[in-house]
Coordinates of C-alpha atoms in Angstrom, one line a residue:
Chain A
M1 CA 24.3 -20.6 0.5
T2 CA 26.7 -23.5 1.3
A3 CA 24.7 -24.4 4.4
Y4 CA 21.5 -24.2 2.3
I5 CA 23.0 -26.6 -0.3
I6 CA 24.2 -29.0 2.4
R7 CA 20.9 -29.1 4.1
R8 CA 19.1 -29.7 0.8
L9 CA 21.6 -32.5 0.0
I10 CA 20.9 -34.3 3.3
I11 CA 17.1 -34.0 2.8
G12 CA 17.7 -35.4 -0.8
V13 CA 19.6 -38.4 0.5
I14 CA 16.9 -39.1 3.1
I15 CA 14.2 -38.9 0.5
L16 CA 16.1 -41.3 -1.8
L17 CA 16.5 -43.8 1.1
L18 CA 12.7 -43.5 1.8
V19 CA 12.0 -44.2 -1.9
T20 CA 14.1 -47.3 -2.0
M21 CA 12.6 -48.5 1.3
V22 CA 9.1 -48.1 0.0
V23 CA 9.9 -49.8 -3.3
F24 CA 11.9 -52.6 -1.7
L25 CA 9.0 -53.4 0.6
F26 CA 6.4 -53.0 -2.1
V27 CA 8.2 -55.2 -4.6
R28 CA 8.4 -58.0 -2.1
L29 CA 4.8 -57.8 -1.0
M30 CA 3.5 -58.1 -4.5
P31 CA 2.1 -61.5 -5.7
G32 CA 4.7 -62.2 -8.4
D33 CA 7.8 -64.3 -7.9
P34 CA 11.0 -63.7 -9.9
L35 CA 12.3 -67.2 -9.2
L36 CA 9.2 -68.9 -10.7
V37 CA 9.6 -66.7 -13.8
Y38 CA 13.3 -67.6 -14.0
M39 CA 12.7 -71.3 -13.4
A40 CA 9.9 -71.4 -16.0
S41 CA 12.2 -70.1 -18.7
F42 CA 14.9 -72.5 -17.5
D43 CA 12.6 -75.5 -17.6
I44 CA 11.5 -74.9 -21.2
N45 CA 15.2 -75.0 -22.2
R46 CA 16.3 -77.9 -20.1
Q47 CA 13.1 -80.0 -19.9
T48 CA 13.4 -80.4 -16.2
S49 CA 10.5 -79.9 -13.8
I50 CA 10.2 -77.4 -11.0
S51 CA 10.9 -79.2 -7.8
Q52 CA 10.3 -77.9 -4.4
E53 CA 13.9 -78.7 -3.5
N54 CA 15.2 -76.8 -6.5
Y55 CA 13.1 -73.8 -5.6
E56 CA 14.1 -73.6 -2.0
N57 CA 17.7 -74.0 -3.1
L58 CA 17.4 -71.0 -5.4
L59 CA 15.5 -69.1 -2.7
H60 CA 18.5 -69.6 -0.4
I61 CA 21.1 -68.7 -3.1
W62 CA 19.4 -65.4 -3.9
G63 CA 18.9 -64.7 -0.2
L64 CA 15.2 -64.3 -0.6
D65 CA 14.4 -66.6 2.3
R66 CA 15.6 -64.1 4.8
P67 CA 13.4 -61.4 6.5
I68 CA 12.8 -58.3 4.3
P69 CA 14.6 -55.8 6.6
V70 CA 17.7 -58.1 6.6
Q71 CA 17.5 -58.2 2.8
Y72 CA 17.2 -54.4 2.6
V73 CA 20.2 -53.8 4.9
D74 CA 22.2 -56.3 2.9
W75 CA 21.3 -54.6 -0.4
L76 CA 22.2 -51.2 1.1
G77 CA 25.5 -52.6 2.2
G78 CA 26.2 -53.9 -1.2
L79 CA 25.2 -50.6 -2.7
L80 CA 27.8 -48.7 -0.6
Q81 CA 30.4 -51.0 -2.0
G82 CA 29.3 -50.3 -5.5
D83 CA 27.5 -53.6 -5.9
L84 CA 24.0 -53.2 -7.3
G85 CA 23.3 -57.0 -7.2
K86 CA 22.6 -59.4 -10.0
S87 CA 19.6 -59.8 -12.2
I88 CA 17.7 -63.0 -11.5
K89 CA 16.3 -63.3 -15.0
L90 CA 19.2 -62.1 -17.1
Q91 CA 21.9 -63.6 -14.8
E92 CA 24.0 -60.6 -15.2
D93 CA 25.6 -58.0 -13.0
I94 CA 23.2 -55.0 -12.8
G95 CA 26.1 -52.5 -12.6
I96 CA 27.2 -53.7 -16.0
L97 CA 23.7 -53.7 -17.4
I98 CA 23.1 -50.1 -16.3
A99 CA 26.5 -48.9 -17.5
E100 CA 25.6 -50.4 -20.9
R101 CA 22.1 -49.0 -21.1
M102 CA 21.9 -45.8 -19.2
P103 CA 24.2 -43.8 -21.6
R104 CA 21.7 -44.4 -24.4
T105 CA 18.7 -43.2 -22.3
A106 CA 20.8 -40.3 -21.0
Y107 CA 21.9 -39.3 -24.5
I108 CA 18.4 -39.2 -25.9
G109 CA 17.1 -37.6 -22.7
F110 CA 19.8 -34.9 -22.7
I111 CA 19.0 -33.9 -26.4
T112 CA 15.3 -33.8 -25.7
F113 CA 15.8 -31.9 -22.5
V114 CA 18.0 -29.2 -24.0
L115 CA 16.1 -28.8 -27.2
G116 CA 12.7 -29.0 -25.5
T117 CA 13.6 -26.4 -22.8
I118 CA 15.1 -23.9 -25.3
G119 CA 12.3 -24.4 -27.8
G120 CA 9.6 -24.2 -25.2
I121 CA 10.9 -21.1 -23.4
T122 CA 11.5 -19.3 -26.7
A123 CA 8.1 -20.2 -28.0
G124 CA 6.5 -19.0 -24.7
I125 CA 8.4 -15.7 -24.8
V126 CA 7.5 -15.0 -28.4
C127 CA 3.8 -15.8 -27.6
A128 CA 3.8 -13.4 -24.7
L129 CA 5.5 -10.6 -26.5
R130 CA 3.3 -11.0 -29.6
R131 CA 0.1 -11.6 -27.6
G132 CA -3.1 -11.9 -29.6
T133 CA -1.4 -12.2 -33.0
W134 CA -1.8 -15.1 -35.3
M135 CA 1.6 -16.4 -34.1
D136 CA 0.5 -16.5 -30.5
N137 CA -2.8 -18.2 -31.4
L138 CA -1.0 -20.8 -33.5
I139 CA 1.6 -21.7 -30.9
T140 CA -0.8 -21.7 -28.0
T141 CA -3.3 -23.9 -29.9
T142 CA -0.5 -26.3 -30.9
A143 CA 0.8 -26.4 -27.3
N144 CA -2.7 -27.1 -26.0
I145 CA -2.9 -30.1 -28.4
G146 CA 0.7 -31.1 -27.8
M147 CA 0.0 -31.5 -24.1
T148 CA -2.6 -34.2 -24.8
I149 CA -0.6 -36.3 -27.3
P150 CA 0.3 -39.7 -25.8
V151 CA 4.1 -40.2 -26.4
F152 CA 3.7 -43.8 -27.7
W153 CA 0.9 -42.9 -30.1
F154 CA 2.9 -39.9 -31.6
G155 CA 5.9 -42.2 -32.0
I156 CA 3.7 -44.7 -34.0
L157 CA 2.3 -41.8 -36.1
L158 CA 5.8 -40.6 -36.9
M159 CA 6.9 -44.1 -37.7
Y160 CA 3.9 -44.6 -40.0
L161 CA 4.6 -41.3 -41.9
F162 CA 8.3 -41.0 -42.1
A163 CA 9.4 -44.7 -42.1
Y164 CA 6.6 -46.6 -43.8
K165 CA 5.0 -44.0 -46.1
L166 CA 7.8 -41.7 -47.0
G167 CA 10.7 -44.0 -46.3
W168 CA 13.0 -41.2 -45.2
L169 CA 14.0 -42.7 -41.8
P170 CA 14.8 -46.2 -40.5
T171 CA 11.8 -47.6 -38.6
S172 CA 13.6 -48.3 -35.3
G173 CA 16.8 -49.4 -33.6
W174 CA 19.8 -47.9 -32.0
T175 CA 23.3 -47.1 -33.3
N176 CA 26.1 -45.8 -31.2
P177 CA 26.8 -42.2 -32.3
F178 CA 30.5 -42.8 -32.2
D179 CA 30.2 -45.7 -34.7
D180 CA 28.0 -44.1 -37.2
F181 CA 26.9 -40.6 -36.4
W182 CA 24.6 -40.1 -39.4
M183 CA 22.8 -43.3 -38.9
S184 CA 22.4 -42.5 -35.2
C185 CA 21.0 -39.1 -35.9
K186 CA 18.5 -40.5 -38.4
Q187 CA 17.4 -43.2 -35.9
L188 CA 17.0 -40.6 -33.1
L189 CA 14.9 -38.1 -35.0
M190 CA 11.6 -39.9 -34.4
P191 CA 12.2 -40.9 -30.7
V192 CA 13.3 -37.4 -29.8
G193 CA 10.5 -35.9 -31.8
S194 CA 7.8 -37.9 -30.0
V195 CA 8.9 -37.0 -26.5
I196 CA 9.9 -33.4 -27.3
I197 CA 6.5 -32.3 -28.4
G198 CA 5.2 -32.7 -24.8
S199 CA 8.1 -30.9 -23.3
I200 CA 7.9 -27.9 -25.7
A201 CA 4.2 -27.7 -25.2
G202 CA 4.4 -27.7 -21.4
M203 CA 7.3 -25.3 -21.3
A204 CA 5.7 -22.9 -23.8
R205 CA 2.4 -22.7 -21.9
L206 CA 4.1 -22.1 -18.6
T207 CA 6.6 -19.5 -19.9
R208 CA 3.8 -17.7 -21.7
S209 CA 1.6 -17.4 -18.7
C210 CA 4.5 -16.4 -16.4
M211 CA 5.6 -13.7 -18.9
L212 CA 2.1 -12.3 -19.1
E213 CA 1.9 -12.2 -15.3
V214 CA 5.2 -10.3 -15.1
M215 CA 4.3 -7.9 -17.9
R216 CA 1.5 -6.5 -15.7
A217 CA 3.8 -6.1 -12.7
D218 CA 4.3 -2.6 -11.2
Y219 CA 8.1 -2.7 -11.6
V220 CA 7.7 -3.2 -15.3
R221 CA 5.5 -0.2 -15.6
T222 CA 8.0 1.8 -13.6
A223 CA 10.8 0.6 -15.9
W224 CA 8.8 1.9 -18.9
A225 CA 8.1 5.1 -17.1
K226 CA 11.8 5.6 -16.4
G227 CA 12.3 5.4 -20.1
L228 CA 14.4 2.3 -20.2
S229 CA 14.9 0.7 -23.6
E230 CA 12.5 -2.1 -24.6
R231 CA 15.3 -4.6 -24.9
V232 CA 16.5 -3.9 -21.3
I233 CA 12.9 -4.1 -19.9
V234 CA 12.2 -7.4 -21.7
V235 CA 15.5 -9.1 -21.0
R236 CA 16.4 -7.8 -17.5
H237 CA 13.0 -7.2 -16.0
Q238 CA 10.5 -9.5 -17.6
I239 CA 12.4 -12.6 -18.8
K240 CA 14.6 -12.9 -15.7
N241 CA 11.6 -12.7 -13.3
A242 CA 9.4 -14.8 -15.5
M243 CA 12.0 -17.6 -15.4
I244 CA 11.7 -18.2 -11.7
P245 CA 8.6 -20.5 -11.9
V246 CA 9.9 -21.9 -15.2
V247 CA 13.1 -23.0 -13.6
T248 CA 11.3 -24.8 -10.8
A249 CA 9.4 -26.7 -13.5
L250 CA 12.6 -28.0 -15.1
G251 CA 12.9 -30.9 -12.6
G252 CA 9.4 -32.0 -13.5
A253 CA 10.2 -31.8 -17.2
L254 CA 13.2 -34.0 -16.7
G255 CA 10.9 -36.5 -14.9
M256 CA 8.5 -36.5 -17.9
I257 CA 11.4 -37.2 -20.3
L258 CA 12.7 -40.1 -18.2
G259 CA 9.1 -41.5 -18.0
G260 CA 8.7 -41.0 -21.8
S261 CA 11.9 -43.1 -22.3
V262 CA 9.8 -46.1 -21.2
F263 CA 7.5 -45.6 -24.2
I264 CA 9.9 -44.5 -26.9
E265 CA 12.3 -47.3 -26.1
T266 CA 9.4 -49.8 -26.4
V267 CA 8.1 -48.3 -29.7
F268 CA 11.5 -47.8 -31.4
A269 CA 13.2 -50.8 -29.9
I270 CA 16.0 -48.9 -28.2
P271 CA 17.8 -51.0 -25.6
G272 CA 18.0 -48.4 -22.9
M273 CA 17.0 -48.1 -19.2
G274 CA 13.3 -47.6 -20.0
L275 CA 13.1 -50.9 -21.8
L276 CA 15.2 -52.6 -19.2
M277 CA 12.8 -51.4 -16.5
T278 CA 9.7 -52.4 -18.4
N279 CA 11.0 -55.9 -19.0
A280 CA 12.1 -56.2 -15.4
V281 CA 8.6 -55.3 -14.2
F282 CA 7.2 -58.0 -16.5
D283 CA 9.7 -60.6 -15.3
Q284 CA 9.3 -59.5 -11.6
D285 CA 13.1 -59.0 -11.6
Y286 CA 13.4 -57.4 -8.1
Q287 CA 17.0 -56.4 -8.4
I288 CA 16.7 -54.5 -11.6
V289 CA 13.6 -52.7 -10.5
Q290 CA 15.3 -51.6 -7.3
A291 CA 18.4 -50.4 -9.1
G292 CA 16.3 -48.6 -11.7
V293 CA 14.2 -46.9 -9.1
L294 CA 17.4 -45.8 -7.2
L295 CA 18.9 -44.4 -10.4
F296 CA 15.8 -42.5 -11.7
G297 CA 14.9 -41.3 -8.2
G298 CA 18.5 -40.2 -7.7
I299 CA 18.5 -38.3 -11.0
I300 CA 15.3 -36.5 -10.2
I301 CA 16.2 -35.6 -6.6
F302 CA 19.6 -34.4 -7.8
S303 CA 18.1 -32.3 -10.6
N304 CA 15.6 -30.8 -8.1
L305 CA 18.5 -29.8 -5.9
V306 CA 20.2 -28.1 -8.9
V307 CA 16.9 -26.4 -9.6
D308 CA 16.7 -25.1 -6.0
I309 CA 20.2 -23.7 -6.2
L310 CA 19.5 -22.1 -9.6
W311 CA 16.3 -20.7 -8.0
G312 CA 18.3 -19.2 -5.2
W313 CA 20.7 -17.6 -7.7
L314 CA 17.8 -16.1 -9.7
D315 CA 15.8 -15.0 -6.7
P316 CA 17.9 -13.6 -3.8
R317 CA 14.8 -13.6 -1.6
I318 CA 15.2 -17.4 -1.4
R319 CA 19.0 -17.5 -1.0
L320 CA 19.0 -15.0 1.9
A321 CA 15.9 -16.4 3.7
Chain B
M1 CA -9.4 8.0 2.8
S2 CA -8.9 5.2 0.3
D3 CA -12.4 4.1 1.0
N4 CA -13.7 7.5 -0.1
T5 CA -11.8 7.6 -3.4
E6 CA -13.0 4.1 -4.3
T7 CA -16.7 4.8 -3.9
G8 CA -16.2 8.3 -5.2
T9 CA -14.6 7.4 -8.6
T10 CA -16.7 4.4 -9.5
P11 CA -20.3 4.9 -8.2
A12 CA -21.7 2.7 -10.9
D13 CA -19.4 -0.2 -10.1
A14 CA -20.0 0.0 -6.4
T15 CA -23.1 -2.1 -6.4
G16 CA -21.6 -4.6 -8.9
A17 CA -18.0 -5.3 -8.2
A18 CA -16.9 -3.6 -5.0
G19 CA -19.9 -4.3 -2.8
A20 CA -20.7 -7.8 -3.9
P21 CA -20.1 -10.4 -1.3
P22 CA -23.1 -12.7 -1.9
K23 CA -22.2 -16.2 -3.0
A24 CA -24.8 -16.3 -5.8
N25 CA -23.0 -13.5 -7.6
E26 CA -19.7 -15.3 -7.3
F27 CA -21.1 -18.4 -8.8
K28 CA -22.6 -16.4 -11.7
R29 CA -19.3 -14.7 -12.3
V30 CA -17.5 -18.1 -12.4
V31 CA -20.0 -19.4 -14.9
R32 CA -19.7 -16.2 -17.0
V33 CA -15.9 -16.4 -17.2
F34 CA -15.9 -20.1 -17.9
F35 CA -18.4 -19.9 -20.7
G36 CA -16.9 -16.6 -22.0
R37 CA -14.0 -18.3 -23.9
T38 CA -14.6 -20.6 -26.9
L39 CA -11.8 -22.9 -26.0
Y40 CA -13.2 -23.7 -22.5
V41 CA -16.6 -24.2 -24.0
I42 CA -15.2 -26.6 -26.5
G43 CA -13.5 -28.6 -23.7
F44 CA -16.8 -28.7 -21.7
V45 CA -18.7 -29.9 -24.8
I46 CA -16.2 -32.6 -25.5
V47 CA -16.4 -33.9 -22.0
V48 CA -20.2 -33.9 -22.0
I49 CA -20.3 -35.7 -25.4
L50 CA -17.8 -38.3 -24.1
I51 CA -19.8 -38.9 -20.9
L52 CA -22.9 -39.3 -23.0
T53 CA -21.0 -41.7 -25.3
A54 CA -20.0 -43.8 -22.4
I55 CA -23.6 -44.0 -21.0
F56 CA -25.3 -44.7 -24.4
A57 CA -22.5 -46.8 -25.8
P58 CA -24.8 -49.8 -26.7
F59 CA -26.9 -47.4 -28.9
I60 CA -24.0 -45.7 -30.6
A61 CA -21.8 -48.7 -31.3
T62 CA -22.6 -50.7 -34.4
H63 CA -21.3 -54.1 -33.2
D64 CA -20.6 -56.0 -30.0
P65 CA -17.1 -54.9 -28.9
Y66 CA -16.2 -58.5 -27.8
E67 CA -17.7 -60.3 -30.8
T68 CA -14.9 -62.0 -32.8
N69 CA -15.3 -63.0 -36.4
L70 CA -12.3 -64.5 -38.0
R71 CA -13.9 -64.4 -41.4
E72 CA -14.0 -60.6 -41.2
K73 CA -10.5 -60.1 -39.6
L74 CA -8.3 -57.1 -40.6
E75 CA -10.9 -55.6 -42.9
Q76 CA -10.4 -52.1 -44.3
P77 CA -12.8 -49.3 -43.3
S78 CA -16.1 -49.8 -45.0
S79 CA -19.8 -48.9 -44.6
R80 CA -20.2 -52.0 -42.4
H81 CA -17.1 -51.5 -40.3
W82 CA -16.4 -47.8 -40.2
L83 CA -12.8 -48.0 -39.0
G84 CA -12.2 -51.6 -40.1
T85 CA -11.7 -54.6 -37.9
D86 CA -8.8 -55.9 -35.8
S87 CA -6.8 -59.2 -36.0
V88 CA -9.7 -61.2 -34.6
G89 CA -12.4 -59.5 -36.6
R90 CA -13.7 -57.1 -33.9
D91 CA -15.2 -53.8 -35.0
T92 CA -12.7 -51.0 -34.2
Y93 CA -15.3 -48.2 -34.1
S94 CA -17.4 -50.1 -31.6
R95 CA -14.4 -50.9 -29.4
I96 CA -13.4 -47.2 -29.3
I97 CA -17.0 -46.3 -28.2
Y98 CA -16.9 -48.9 -25.5
G99 CA -13.4 -47.9 -24.6
T100 CA -14.8 -44.5 -23.4
Q101 CA -16.5 -46.4 -20.6
V102 CA -13.3 -48.0 -19.5
S103 CA -11.3 -44.7 -19.7
L104 CA -13.8 -42.6 -17.9
L105 CA -14.4 -45.3 -15.2
I106 CA -10.7 -45.5 -14.5
G107 CA -10.2 -41.7 -14.8
F108 CA -13.0 -40.8 -12.3
S109 CA -12.3 -43.6 -9.8
A110 CA -8.6 -43.1 -9.7
V111 CA -8.8 -39.4 -9.3
F112 CA -11.6 -39.6 -6.7
A113 CA -9.5 -42.1 -4.7
S114 CA -6.3 -40.1 -4.9
A115 CA -8.2 -36.8 -4.1
V116 CA -9.8 -38.3 -1.0
V117 CA -6.6 -39.8 0.4
G118 CA -4.3 -37.0 -0.8
M119 CA -6.5 -34.2 0.5
L120 CA -7.0 -35.8 3.9
M121 CA -3.2 -36.2 4.2
G122 CA -2.6 -32.6 3.0
L123 CA -5.3 -31.2 5.4
A124 CA -3.8 -33.1 8.3
A125 CA -0.3 -32.0 7.5
A126 CA -1.3 -28.3 7.3
H127 CA -3.5 -28.4 10.3
F128 CA -1.4 -30.3 12.8
G129 CA 2.0 -29.1 11.6
G130 CA 5.2 -30.3 13.4
I131 CA 6.0 -34.0 13.1
V132 CA 2.8 -34.9 11.3
F133 CA 3.6 -32.3 8.6
A134 CA 7.2 -33.5 8.3
L135 CA 6.2 -37.2 8.0
I136 CA 3.4 -36.7 5.5
M137 CA 5.3 -34.2 3.3
R138 CA 8.5 -36.3 3.2
F139 CA 6.4 -39.3 2.2
A140 CA 4.9 -37.2 -0.6
D141 CA 8.4 -36.0 -1.6
A142 CA 9.5 -39.6 -1.8
L143 CA 6.5 -40.5 -4.1
M144 CA 7.2 -37.4 -6.2
A145 CA 10.9 -38.4 -6.6
L146 CA 10.0 -41.0 -9.2
P147 CA 8.7 -40.1 -12.7
G148 CA 4.9 -40.6 -12.4
I149 CA 4.7 -43.2 -15.0
I150 CA 7.5 -45.3 -13.5
L151 CA 5.8 -45.4 -10.1
V152 CA 2.5 -46.4 -11.7
L153 CA 4.3 -48.9 -14.0
L154 CA 5.8 -50.6 -10.9
I155 CA 2.6 -50.9 -9.0
A156 CA 0.5 -52.0 -11.9
G157 CA 3.1 -54.4 -13.3
L158 CA 3.9 -56.1 -10.0
G159 CA 0.2 -56.2 -9.2
G160 CA -0.5 -58.1 -12.3
G161 CA -2.7 -55.6 -14.3
G162 CA -6.5 -55.5 -14.6
I163 CA -8.9 -52.6 -14.0
P164 CA -8.8 -52.6 -10.2
V165 CA -5.0 -52.8 -10.1
V166 CA -4.8 -50.0 -12.7
I167 CA -7.2 -47.8 -10.6
F168 CA -5.1 -48.5 -7.5
A169 CA -1.8 -47.8 -9.2
L170 CA -3.0 -44.5 -10.8
G171 CA -4.8 -43.5 -7.7
F172 CA -1.7 -44.1 -5.6
G173 CA 0.4 -42.2 -8.1
G174 CA -1.9 -39.2 -7.8
I175 CA -1.8 -38.9 -4.0
A176 CA 1.4 -36.9 -3.7
P177 CA 0.4 -34.0 -6.0
Q178 CA -3.1 -33.7 -4.4
C179 CA -1.6 -33.8 -1.0
R180 CA 0.9 -31.1 -1.8
M181 CA -1.6 -28.8 -3.3
M182 CA -4.1 -29.3 -0.5
C183 CA -1.4 -28.7 2.1
G184 CA -0.3 -25.4 0.4
L185 CA -3.8 -24.1 0.1
A186 CA -4.8 -25.1 3.6
L187 CA -1.7 -23.3 5.0
S188 CA -2.8 -20.1 3.4
V189 CA -6.5 -20.6 4.3
K190 CA -5.4 -21.1 8.0
Q191 CA -4.2 -17.5 8.1
N192 CA -7.8 -16.2 7.9
D193 CA -9.6 -14.8 10.9
Y194 CA -12.6 -17.1 10.6
V195 CA -10.3 -20.1 11.4
L196 CA -9.1 -18.3 14.5
A197 CA -12.7 -17.6 15.4
G198 CA -13.5 -21.3 15.0
R199 CA -10.7 -22.2 17.3
A200 CA -11.9 -19.7 19.8
M201 CA -15.4 -21.3 19.6
G202 CA -13.7 -24.6 20.5
M203 CA -14.2 -26.5 17.3
S204 CA -12.7 -29.9 17.1
N205 CA -9.8 -30.6 14.8
W206 CA -11.9 -32.6 12.4
R207 CA -14.8 -30.1 12.3
M208 CA -12.3 -27.3 11.7
M209 CA -10.6 -29.1 8.8
L210 CA -13.8 -30.3 7.1
T211 CA -16.1 -27.3 7.6
Q212 CA -13.8 -24.4 7.6
I213 CA -10.5 -25.1 5.8
F214 CA -11.6 -27.6 3.2
P215 CA -14.5 -25.7 1.7
N216 CA -12.5 -22.5 1.4
A217 CA -9.6 -24.3 -0.3
F218 CA -11.9 -26.3 -2.6
P219 CA -12.3 -24.1 -5.7
P220 CA -8.6 -24.2 -6.7
L221 CA -8.6 -27.9 -5.9
M222 CA -11.2 -28.5 -8.6
V223 CA -8.7 -27.5 -11.1
G224 CA -6.3 -30.1 -10.0
I225 CA -9.0 -32.7 -10.0
T226 CA -10.2 -31.9 -13.5
M227 CA -6.6 -31.9 -14.9
G228 CA -5.9 -35.0 -12.9
I229 CA -8.5 -36.9 -14.9
G230 CA -6.8 -36.2 -18.2
G231 CA -3.5 -37.3 -16.6
V232 CA -4.9 -40.5 -15.4
V233 CA -6.5 -41.3 -18.7
L234 CA -3.1 -40.8 -20.4
G235 CA -1.5 -43.0 -17.7
E236 CA -4.0 -45.7 -18.2
A237 CA -3.5 -45.6 -22.0
G238 CA 0.3 -45.8 -21.4
L239 CA 0.0 -48.9 -19.1
S240 CA -2.4 -50.6 -21.5
F241 CA -0.1 -49.9 -24.3
L242 CA 2.8 -51.5 -22.5
G243 CA 0.5 -54.5 -21.8
I244 CA 0.3 -54.1 -18.0
G245 CA -2.9 -52.1 -17.8
V246 CA -6.4 -53.1 -18.7
M247 CA -6.4 -56.8 -19.7
P248 CA -7.7 -58.0 -23.1
P249 CA -10.4 -58.5 -24.3
V250 CA -11.7 -55.4 -22.4
P251 CA -11.5 -52.6 -25.0
S252 CA -8.9 -50.0 -23.9
W253 CA -7.6 -47.3 -26.1
G254 CA -4.0 -47.7 -25.2
G255 CA -4.2 -51.5 -25.7
M256 CA -5.8 -50.9 -29.1
V257 CA -2.9 -48.6 -30.2
N258 CA -0.5 -51.4 -29.3
D259 CA -2.5 -54.1 -31.1
G260 CA -2.9 -52.1 -34.2
Q261 CA 0.8 -51.2 -34.3
R262 CA 1.6 -54.5 -36.0
Y263 CA -0.9 -53.8 -38.8
L264 CA 0.2 -50.2 -39.4
L265 CA 0.8 -50.6 -43.1
H266 CA -2.4 -52.6 -43.6
N267 CA -4.8 -50.3 -41.8
P268 CA -3.3 -47.4 -39.8
M269 CA -6.7 -46.6 -38.4
L270 CA -6.5 -49.6 -36.0
S271 CA -3.7 -47.8 -34.1
L272 CA -4.2 -44.1 -34.9
A273 CA -8.0 -43.8 -34.3
P274 CA -7.9 -44.9 -30.6
G275 CA -5.1 -42.4 -30.1
V276 CA -7.3 -39.6 -31.4
A277 CA -9.9 -40.7 -28.8
I278 CA -7.3 -40.4 -26.0
M279 CA -6.3 -37.0 -27.2
L280 CA -9.9 -35.8 -27.4
L281 CA -10.7 -36.8 -23.9
V282 CA -7.5 -35.4 -22.4
F283 CA -7.9 -32.2 -24.4
G284 CA -11.5 -31.8 -23.1
F285 CA -10.5 -32.2 -19.4
N286 CA -7.4 -30.0 -19.8
M287 CA -9.4 -27.2 -21.3
M288 CA -12.1 -27.5 -18.7
G289 CA -9.4 -27.4 -16.0
D290 CA -7.9 -24.2 -17.6
G291 CA -11.4 -22.7 -17.7
I292 CA -12.2 -23.5 -14.1
R293 CA -8.8 -22.1 -13.0
D294 CA -9.3 -18.8 -14.9
A295 CA -12.8 -18.5 -13.5
V296 CA -12.0 -19.3 -10.0
D297 CA -8.6 -17.6 -9.6
P298 CA -6.6 -16.2 -12.5
K299 CA -3.6 -15.8 -10.1
L300 CA -3.2 -19.6 -10.2
R301 CA -2.3 -19.4 -13.9
G302 CA 0.8 -21.5 -14.4
V303 CA 1.0 -22.6 -10.8
I304 CA -1.2 -25.7 -11.1

């Protein structure tokens, strides 16, 4: 098992390096230029014109006049020393920016992930056990529709209903839960609600079909024939086996939630990583884009690793292979 | 022995199920399963209606989707403007109708592009194995390591937006899943005896891949393609919502949701109606995908 984990860890690091390399190259080959964006904003404030000399000076200061491989190695070196670089547009240290914003995204993402997974799996199991009843039909239909709802649109719908029409919740914003827990909860209801619908729907559909698959298996029929109690059959034989594909889908679910953060943070004006990334893309802010890709990619690769380990624990065939 | 019991117990089925290798019957069976469930039929009908809407948009729309009229801006829904007008007086209903063209164009082209590239990569990885397999699959892993929308956001945002860039971005984002699926299927198809027979006959690598492996792996791939269209349309809507997708004034559902957001209290239809159109389209393709999957291979349930 340890050898398996170590091997997976090494592959994970290689993939992460590959991701950063591809993005690094890609970001620099694209037509935009962060310095022009930066200088343009600078010029409006100071009323000076963009001179070639100024531009080349900046290019040199930011090290963007060097060959791309040199820049990459330089960035990687900084990374190993814990230096993520500095944002060109915001003129701030990216480590500090991320330390400030990531906890918000992680907090919302964590709540969504936990509630969405528990809710989705429960709904899926209930559907499978009560197959063909009105409850199954209701949940399945809702899940089929839930899969198609665009996160941003659902956020706007919730905002229209609960903030504008009913006035129950604040329209948008972010409050630190340690400062004002109630306010924070009220502000989080809608953002979490708009992402969670997709997670629950996906999880419920997957769990339901995996459960139905397992319920037809020979070993389940044997268990019934042996006269085991229904509880033991459902919990030990059906749910445990049905969870194997569901667990592998958890990594993807986390990715969907991280992707959804881009939208809910835009709709509800939450200053988190998603909004930081979106703005960085607009401003062609290379350094933030790279750091964000590293962070999100790292999270997904790490969670996939955890999933693989969980998988091995659930299914000894994998662990011993 | 087992052969005997099979034919002995079910003499009536022997002609129908057990001894039915011809392709025509298989096709009929697929069609029968697909059209046997209401939900799949609803999905199919939605897709057909949307395609017809895109083709006949000029006849269905009541106004020119680009025609601005500041005297009629932000009107409420009326008999003249069924869903009202936006901030520059364009008819929302007509823009949604024309938006179907944009969504379907991007959906079909991006999925087609990613399917061609991804499948060729997957085929090559499965067929050649070794270093080719490792290189291609690690590349796919790297692409899959980012949340789909983030990858697409980067490409579209840094590329500057516009329909071609959006198609490129979404197509690029779809390569890895297609490649993985193709590779997995091709690896299992490769186990068959007819592949071995082809090799014995001295078929070239390309001929083997394209005439033997690909057609036999194709039915399940159709599920991925159909589902992929829904995913791409959602992605396009998301990009346009963020303002880095389809550029105004081209009517795009995601962009319309974003534009209407500011006038939510005044006329919620501006923002909510295009969203319903997105959901309808995605729902249609998802249900069609589910139907094809059940018809082609029920064992794939939950896998794709």
